[in-house]
Coordinates of C-alpha atoms and ligand atoms in Angstrom, one line a residue:
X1 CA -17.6 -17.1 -17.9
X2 CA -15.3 -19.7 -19.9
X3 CA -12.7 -19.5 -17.4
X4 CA -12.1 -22.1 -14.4
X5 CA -9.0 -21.1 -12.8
X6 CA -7.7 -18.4 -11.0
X7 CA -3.9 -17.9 -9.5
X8 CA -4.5 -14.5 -6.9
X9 CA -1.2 -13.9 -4.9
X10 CA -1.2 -12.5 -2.1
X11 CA -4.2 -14.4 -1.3
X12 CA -4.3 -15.0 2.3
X13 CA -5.5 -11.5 3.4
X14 CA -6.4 -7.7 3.0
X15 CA -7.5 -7.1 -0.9
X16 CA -6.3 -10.8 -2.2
X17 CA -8.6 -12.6 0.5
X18 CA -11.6 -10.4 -0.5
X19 CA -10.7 -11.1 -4.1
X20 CA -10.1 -15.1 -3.9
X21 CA -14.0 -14.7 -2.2
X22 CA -15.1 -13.2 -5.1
X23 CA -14.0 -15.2 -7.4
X24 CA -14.6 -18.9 -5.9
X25 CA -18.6 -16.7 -5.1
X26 CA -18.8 -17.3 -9.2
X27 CA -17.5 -20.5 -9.2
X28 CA -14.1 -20.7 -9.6
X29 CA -11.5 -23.3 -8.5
X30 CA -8.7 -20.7 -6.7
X31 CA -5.2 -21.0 -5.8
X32 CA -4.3 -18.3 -3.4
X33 CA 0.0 -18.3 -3.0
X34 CA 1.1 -16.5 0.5
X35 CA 3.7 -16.9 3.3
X36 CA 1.2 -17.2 5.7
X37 CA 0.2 -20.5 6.2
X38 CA -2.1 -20.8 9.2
X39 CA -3.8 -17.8 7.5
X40 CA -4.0 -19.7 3.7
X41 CA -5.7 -22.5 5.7
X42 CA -8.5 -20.2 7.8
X43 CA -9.4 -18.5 4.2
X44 CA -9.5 -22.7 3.0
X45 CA -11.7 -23.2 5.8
X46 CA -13.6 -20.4 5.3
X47 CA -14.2 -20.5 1.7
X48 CA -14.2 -24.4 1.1
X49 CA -12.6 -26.9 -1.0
X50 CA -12.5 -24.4 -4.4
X51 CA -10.0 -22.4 -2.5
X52 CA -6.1 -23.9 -3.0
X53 CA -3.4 -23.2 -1.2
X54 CA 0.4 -22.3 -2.2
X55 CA 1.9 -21.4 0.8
X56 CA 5.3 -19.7 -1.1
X57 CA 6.9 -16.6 -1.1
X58 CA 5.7 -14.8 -4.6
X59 CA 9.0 -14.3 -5.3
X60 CA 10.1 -18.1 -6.3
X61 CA 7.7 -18.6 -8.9
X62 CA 10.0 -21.7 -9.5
X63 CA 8.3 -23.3 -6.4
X64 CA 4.8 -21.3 -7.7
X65 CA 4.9 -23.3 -11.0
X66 CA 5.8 -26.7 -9.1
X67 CA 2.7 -26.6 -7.0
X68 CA 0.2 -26.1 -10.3
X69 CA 2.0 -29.0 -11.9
X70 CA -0.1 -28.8 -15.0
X71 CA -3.4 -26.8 -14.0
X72 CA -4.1 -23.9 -16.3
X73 CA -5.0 -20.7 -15.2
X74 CA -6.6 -18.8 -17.1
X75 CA -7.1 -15.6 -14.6
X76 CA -3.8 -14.5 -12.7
X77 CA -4.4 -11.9 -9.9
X78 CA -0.9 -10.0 -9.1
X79 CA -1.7 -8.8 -6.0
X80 CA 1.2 -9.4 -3.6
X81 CA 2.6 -6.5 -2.8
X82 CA 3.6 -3.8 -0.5
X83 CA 7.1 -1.6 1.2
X84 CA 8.1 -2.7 4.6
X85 CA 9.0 1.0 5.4
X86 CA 7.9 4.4 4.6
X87 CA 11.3 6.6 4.6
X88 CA 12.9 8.4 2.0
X89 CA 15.4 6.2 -0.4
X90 CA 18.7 7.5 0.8
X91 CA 17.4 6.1 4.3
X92 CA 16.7 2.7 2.9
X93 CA 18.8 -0.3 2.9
X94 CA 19.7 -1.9 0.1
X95 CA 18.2 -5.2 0.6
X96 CA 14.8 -3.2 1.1
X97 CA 14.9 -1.5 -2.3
X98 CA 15.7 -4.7 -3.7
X99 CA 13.2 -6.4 -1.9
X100 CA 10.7 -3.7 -2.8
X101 CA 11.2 -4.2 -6.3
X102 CA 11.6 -8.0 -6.5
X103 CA 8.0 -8.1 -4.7
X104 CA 6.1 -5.2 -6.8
X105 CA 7.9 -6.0 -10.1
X106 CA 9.6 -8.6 -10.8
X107 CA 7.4 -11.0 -9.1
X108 CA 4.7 -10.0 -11.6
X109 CA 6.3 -10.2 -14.5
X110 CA 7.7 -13.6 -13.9
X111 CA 4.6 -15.3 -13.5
X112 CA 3.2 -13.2 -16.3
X113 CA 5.8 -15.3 -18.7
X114 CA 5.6 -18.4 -16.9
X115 CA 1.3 -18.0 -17.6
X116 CA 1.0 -16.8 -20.7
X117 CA 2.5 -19.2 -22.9
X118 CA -0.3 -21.8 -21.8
X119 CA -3.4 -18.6 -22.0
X120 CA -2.5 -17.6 -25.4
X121 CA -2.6 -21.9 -26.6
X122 CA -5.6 -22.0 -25.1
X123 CA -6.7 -18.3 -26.0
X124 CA -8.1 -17.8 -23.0
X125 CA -7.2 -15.7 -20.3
X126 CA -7.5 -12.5 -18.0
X127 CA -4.7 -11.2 -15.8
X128 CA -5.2 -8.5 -13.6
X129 CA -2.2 -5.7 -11.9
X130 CA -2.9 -4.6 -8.4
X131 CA -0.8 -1.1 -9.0
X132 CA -1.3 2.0 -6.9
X133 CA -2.1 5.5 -6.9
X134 CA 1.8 5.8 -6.2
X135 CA 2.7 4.7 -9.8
X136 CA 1.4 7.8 -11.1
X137 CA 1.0 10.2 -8.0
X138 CA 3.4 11.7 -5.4
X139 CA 3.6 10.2 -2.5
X140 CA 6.6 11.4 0.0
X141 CA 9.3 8.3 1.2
X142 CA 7.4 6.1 -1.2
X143 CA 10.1 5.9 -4.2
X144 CA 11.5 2.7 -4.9
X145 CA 7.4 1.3 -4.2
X146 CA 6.0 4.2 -6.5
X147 CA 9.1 3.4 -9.2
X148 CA 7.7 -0.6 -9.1
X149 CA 4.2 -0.1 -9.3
X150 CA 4.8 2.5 -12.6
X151 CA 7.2 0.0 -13.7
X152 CA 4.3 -2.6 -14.0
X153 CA 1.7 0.2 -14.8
X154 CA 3.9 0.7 -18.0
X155 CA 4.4 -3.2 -18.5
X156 CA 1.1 -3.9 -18.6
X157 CA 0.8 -0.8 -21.2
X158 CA 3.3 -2.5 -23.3
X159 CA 2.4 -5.9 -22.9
X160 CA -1.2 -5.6 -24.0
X161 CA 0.2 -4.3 -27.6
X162 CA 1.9 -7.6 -27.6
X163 CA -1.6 -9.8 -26.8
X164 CA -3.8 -7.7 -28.9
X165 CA -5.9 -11.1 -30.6
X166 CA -4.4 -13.3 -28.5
X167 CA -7.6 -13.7 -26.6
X168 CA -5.8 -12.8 -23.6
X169 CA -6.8 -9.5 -21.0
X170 CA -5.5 -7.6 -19.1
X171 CA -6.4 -5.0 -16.7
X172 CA -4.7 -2.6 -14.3
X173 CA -6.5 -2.1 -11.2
X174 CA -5.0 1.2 -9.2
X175 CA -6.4 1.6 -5.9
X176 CA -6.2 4.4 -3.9
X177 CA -6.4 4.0 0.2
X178 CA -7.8 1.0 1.0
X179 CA -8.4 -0.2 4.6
X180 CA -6.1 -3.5 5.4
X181 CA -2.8 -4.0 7.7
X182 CA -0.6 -2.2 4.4
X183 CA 0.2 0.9 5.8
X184 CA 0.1 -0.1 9.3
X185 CA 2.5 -2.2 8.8
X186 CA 4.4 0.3 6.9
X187 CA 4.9 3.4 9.1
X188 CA 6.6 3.8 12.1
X189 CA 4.6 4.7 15.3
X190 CA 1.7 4.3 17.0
X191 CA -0.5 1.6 14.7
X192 CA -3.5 2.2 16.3
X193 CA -3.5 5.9 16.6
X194 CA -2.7 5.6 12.5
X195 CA -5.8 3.4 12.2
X196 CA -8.0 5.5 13.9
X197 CA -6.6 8.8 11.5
X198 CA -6.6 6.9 8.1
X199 CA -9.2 4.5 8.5
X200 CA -11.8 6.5 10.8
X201 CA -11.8 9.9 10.4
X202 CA -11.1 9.3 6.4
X203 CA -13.5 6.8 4.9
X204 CA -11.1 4.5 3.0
X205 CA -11.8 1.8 0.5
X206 CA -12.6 -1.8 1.8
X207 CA -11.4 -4.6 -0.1
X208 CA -14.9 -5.6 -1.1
X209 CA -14.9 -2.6 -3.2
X210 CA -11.7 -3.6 -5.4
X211 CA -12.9 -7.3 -5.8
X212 CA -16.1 -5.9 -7.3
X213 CA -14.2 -3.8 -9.7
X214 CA -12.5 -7.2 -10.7
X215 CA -15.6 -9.4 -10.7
X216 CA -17.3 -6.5 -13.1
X217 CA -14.1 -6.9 -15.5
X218 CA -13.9 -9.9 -15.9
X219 CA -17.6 -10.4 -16.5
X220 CA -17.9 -8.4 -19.6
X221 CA -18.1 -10.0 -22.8
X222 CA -14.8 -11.2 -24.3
X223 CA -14.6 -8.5 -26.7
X224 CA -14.4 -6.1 -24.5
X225 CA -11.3 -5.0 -22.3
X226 CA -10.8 -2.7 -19.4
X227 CA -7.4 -1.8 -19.7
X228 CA -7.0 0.7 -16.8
X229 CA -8.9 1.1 -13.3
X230 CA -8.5 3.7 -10.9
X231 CA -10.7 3.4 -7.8
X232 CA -10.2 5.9 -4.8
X233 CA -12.0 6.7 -2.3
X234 CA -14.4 9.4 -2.6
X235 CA -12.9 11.8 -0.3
X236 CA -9.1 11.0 -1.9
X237 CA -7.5 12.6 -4.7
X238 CA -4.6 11.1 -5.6
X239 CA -1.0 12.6 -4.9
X240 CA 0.4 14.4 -2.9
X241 CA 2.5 17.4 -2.4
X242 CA 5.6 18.4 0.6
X243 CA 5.8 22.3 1.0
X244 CA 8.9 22.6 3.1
X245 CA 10.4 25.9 3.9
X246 CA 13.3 26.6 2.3
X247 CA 16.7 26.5 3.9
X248 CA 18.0 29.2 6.1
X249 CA 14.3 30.8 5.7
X250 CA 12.9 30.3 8.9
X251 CA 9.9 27.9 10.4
X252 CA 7.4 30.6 9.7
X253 CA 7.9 30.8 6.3
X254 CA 6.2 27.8 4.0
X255 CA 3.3 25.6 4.5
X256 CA 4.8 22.5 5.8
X257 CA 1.1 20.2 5.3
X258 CA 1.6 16.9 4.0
X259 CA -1.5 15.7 2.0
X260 CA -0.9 12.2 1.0
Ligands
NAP1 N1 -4.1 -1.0 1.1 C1 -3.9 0.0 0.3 O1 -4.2 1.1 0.7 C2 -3.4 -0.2 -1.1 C3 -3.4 0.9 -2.0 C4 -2.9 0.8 -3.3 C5 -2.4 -0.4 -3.7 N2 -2.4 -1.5 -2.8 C6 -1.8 -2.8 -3.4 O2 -2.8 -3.8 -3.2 C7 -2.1 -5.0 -3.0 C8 -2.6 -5.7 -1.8 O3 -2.4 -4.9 -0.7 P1 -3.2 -5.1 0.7 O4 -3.6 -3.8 1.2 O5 -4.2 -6.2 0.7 O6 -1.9 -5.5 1.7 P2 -1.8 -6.5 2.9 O7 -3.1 -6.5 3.7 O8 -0.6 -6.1 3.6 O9 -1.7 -7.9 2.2 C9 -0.5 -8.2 1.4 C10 -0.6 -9.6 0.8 O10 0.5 -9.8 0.0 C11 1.2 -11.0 0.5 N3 2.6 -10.9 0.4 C12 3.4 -9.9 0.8 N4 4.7 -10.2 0.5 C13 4.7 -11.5 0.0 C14 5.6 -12.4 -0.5 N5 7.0 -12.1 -0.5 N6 5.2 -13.6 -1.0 C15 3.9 -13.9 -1.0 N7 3.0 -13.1 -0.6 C16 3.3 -11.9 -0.1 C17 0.7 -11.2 1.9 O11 0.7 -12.6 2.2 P3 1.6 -13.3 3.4 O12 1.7 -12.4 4.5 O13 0.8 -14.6 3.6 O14 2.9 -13.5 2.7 C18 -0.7 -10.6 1.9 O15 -1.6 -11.6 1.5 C19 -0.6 -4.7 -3.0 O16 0.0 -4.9 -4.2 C20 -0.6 -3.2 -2.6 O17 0.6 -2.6 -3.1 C21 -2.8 -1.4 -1.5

């Protein structure tokens, strides 16, 4: 591979820390950006000196662009991501939905401008988006995360019209369930009764499995693209459907399952 540096954010654990392994495993210099410091500096420790890190919140990518001076990245991981609550959106707060969307969306896009400019000179250059199953399927109290993730599904859509030649990739990566602190973190409750249900009696993906995916991407020759991934688990088909009764019909009426 030509390429030497990779930006992953959300580097410091679940599917970023398995993906910064990956790619310093093939030789890359990596700068993984999080909030978590001590845990940026056990992944350093771990992984040695090609692993970087920007402790920052994704969001400034002011502060992002200060601390690579002038390296040049030529693979950008969007990774960082997530919903602090599961709930439907009237029972949001504002700041949440904005929060949502500033982490899932905008964040992305930013440092795809700020990156680019620098990929295309050089006409080198891979960017991967860590989207969801939610951008395209249905999953209940999930909407302002599900309307960001299709928001940078469609970006990506668009944008690769725009670097057709450029000698620039990109590629989509959509997991479905994958075993990390996400969802735990997410729903309200008992955590560990939630692990035990999603990540025991269901066989999730591990975050192994979606840095493979990457690694295989970005390995093939440079004429050749992968513009879309979706990987789920083999027992998960992505979606999801709410049959409520309906009002003033009773309890008994209506199959009131939840299958996300
Ligand atoms: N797990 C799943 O089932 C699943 C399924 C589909 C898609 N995804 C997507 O995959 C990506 C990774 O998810 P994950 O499961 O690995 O989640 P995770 O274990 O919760 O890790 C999230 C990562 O994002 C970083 N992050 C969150 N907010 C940030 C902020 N404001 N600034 C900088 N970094 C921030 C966290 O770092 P710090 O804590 O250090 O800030 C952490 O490294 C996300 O985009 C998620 O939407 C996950």
């Amino acid at each position: 591979m030509d390429y030497r540096n990779a930006l992953v954010t959300g580097g410091s654990k679940g599917i970023g820390a398995a993906i910064c392994a990956a790619l310093v495993a093939k030789g890359l210099t990596v700068y993984a950006v999080g909030r978590d410091q001590p845990a940026l500096e056990r992944l350093a420790e771990h992984l040695g000196p090609s692993l970087k890190s920007i402790a920052a919140d994704v969001r400034d990518h002011d502060a992002i662009a200060a601390s690579l001076g002038r390296t040049e990245i030529d693979i950008l991981v969007n990774n960082a991501g997530g919903l602090s609550t599961v709930k439907p959106l009237h029972q949001q707060t504002a700041e949440e939905t904005e929060e949502v969307v500033a982490l899932n969306l905008t964040a992305p896009l930013q440092l795809m401008r700020l990156l680019l400019p620098g990929m295309i000179a050089r006409r080198r250059g891979h960017i991967f988006n860590l989207t969801s199953t939610a951008a395209s399927g249905v999953f209940p109290g999930t909407t302002t995360y599900g309307a960001a993730k299709a928001g940078l599904s469609q970006a990506g859509r668009i944008l690769r019209y725009d670097l057709a030649g450029t000698g620039v990739r990109l590629t989509e990566i959509a997991p479905g369930r994958v075993e990390t602190e996400f969802y735990l973190k997410a729903f309200d409750g008992d955590g560990e009764q939630l692990r035990e249900k999603m990540y025991t009696h269901q066989r999730p993906l591990r975050p192994d499995d979606i840095a493979a995916v990457l690694i295989s991407a970005l390995q093939l020759p440079s004429h050749a693209d992968i513009a879309e991934i979706i990987l789920s688990p083999s027992e998960q088909a992505a979606g999801g459907h709410v049959y409520a009764p309906a009002p003033n019909i009773g309890d008994n009426v209506g199959d009131k399952s939840r299958s996300n």
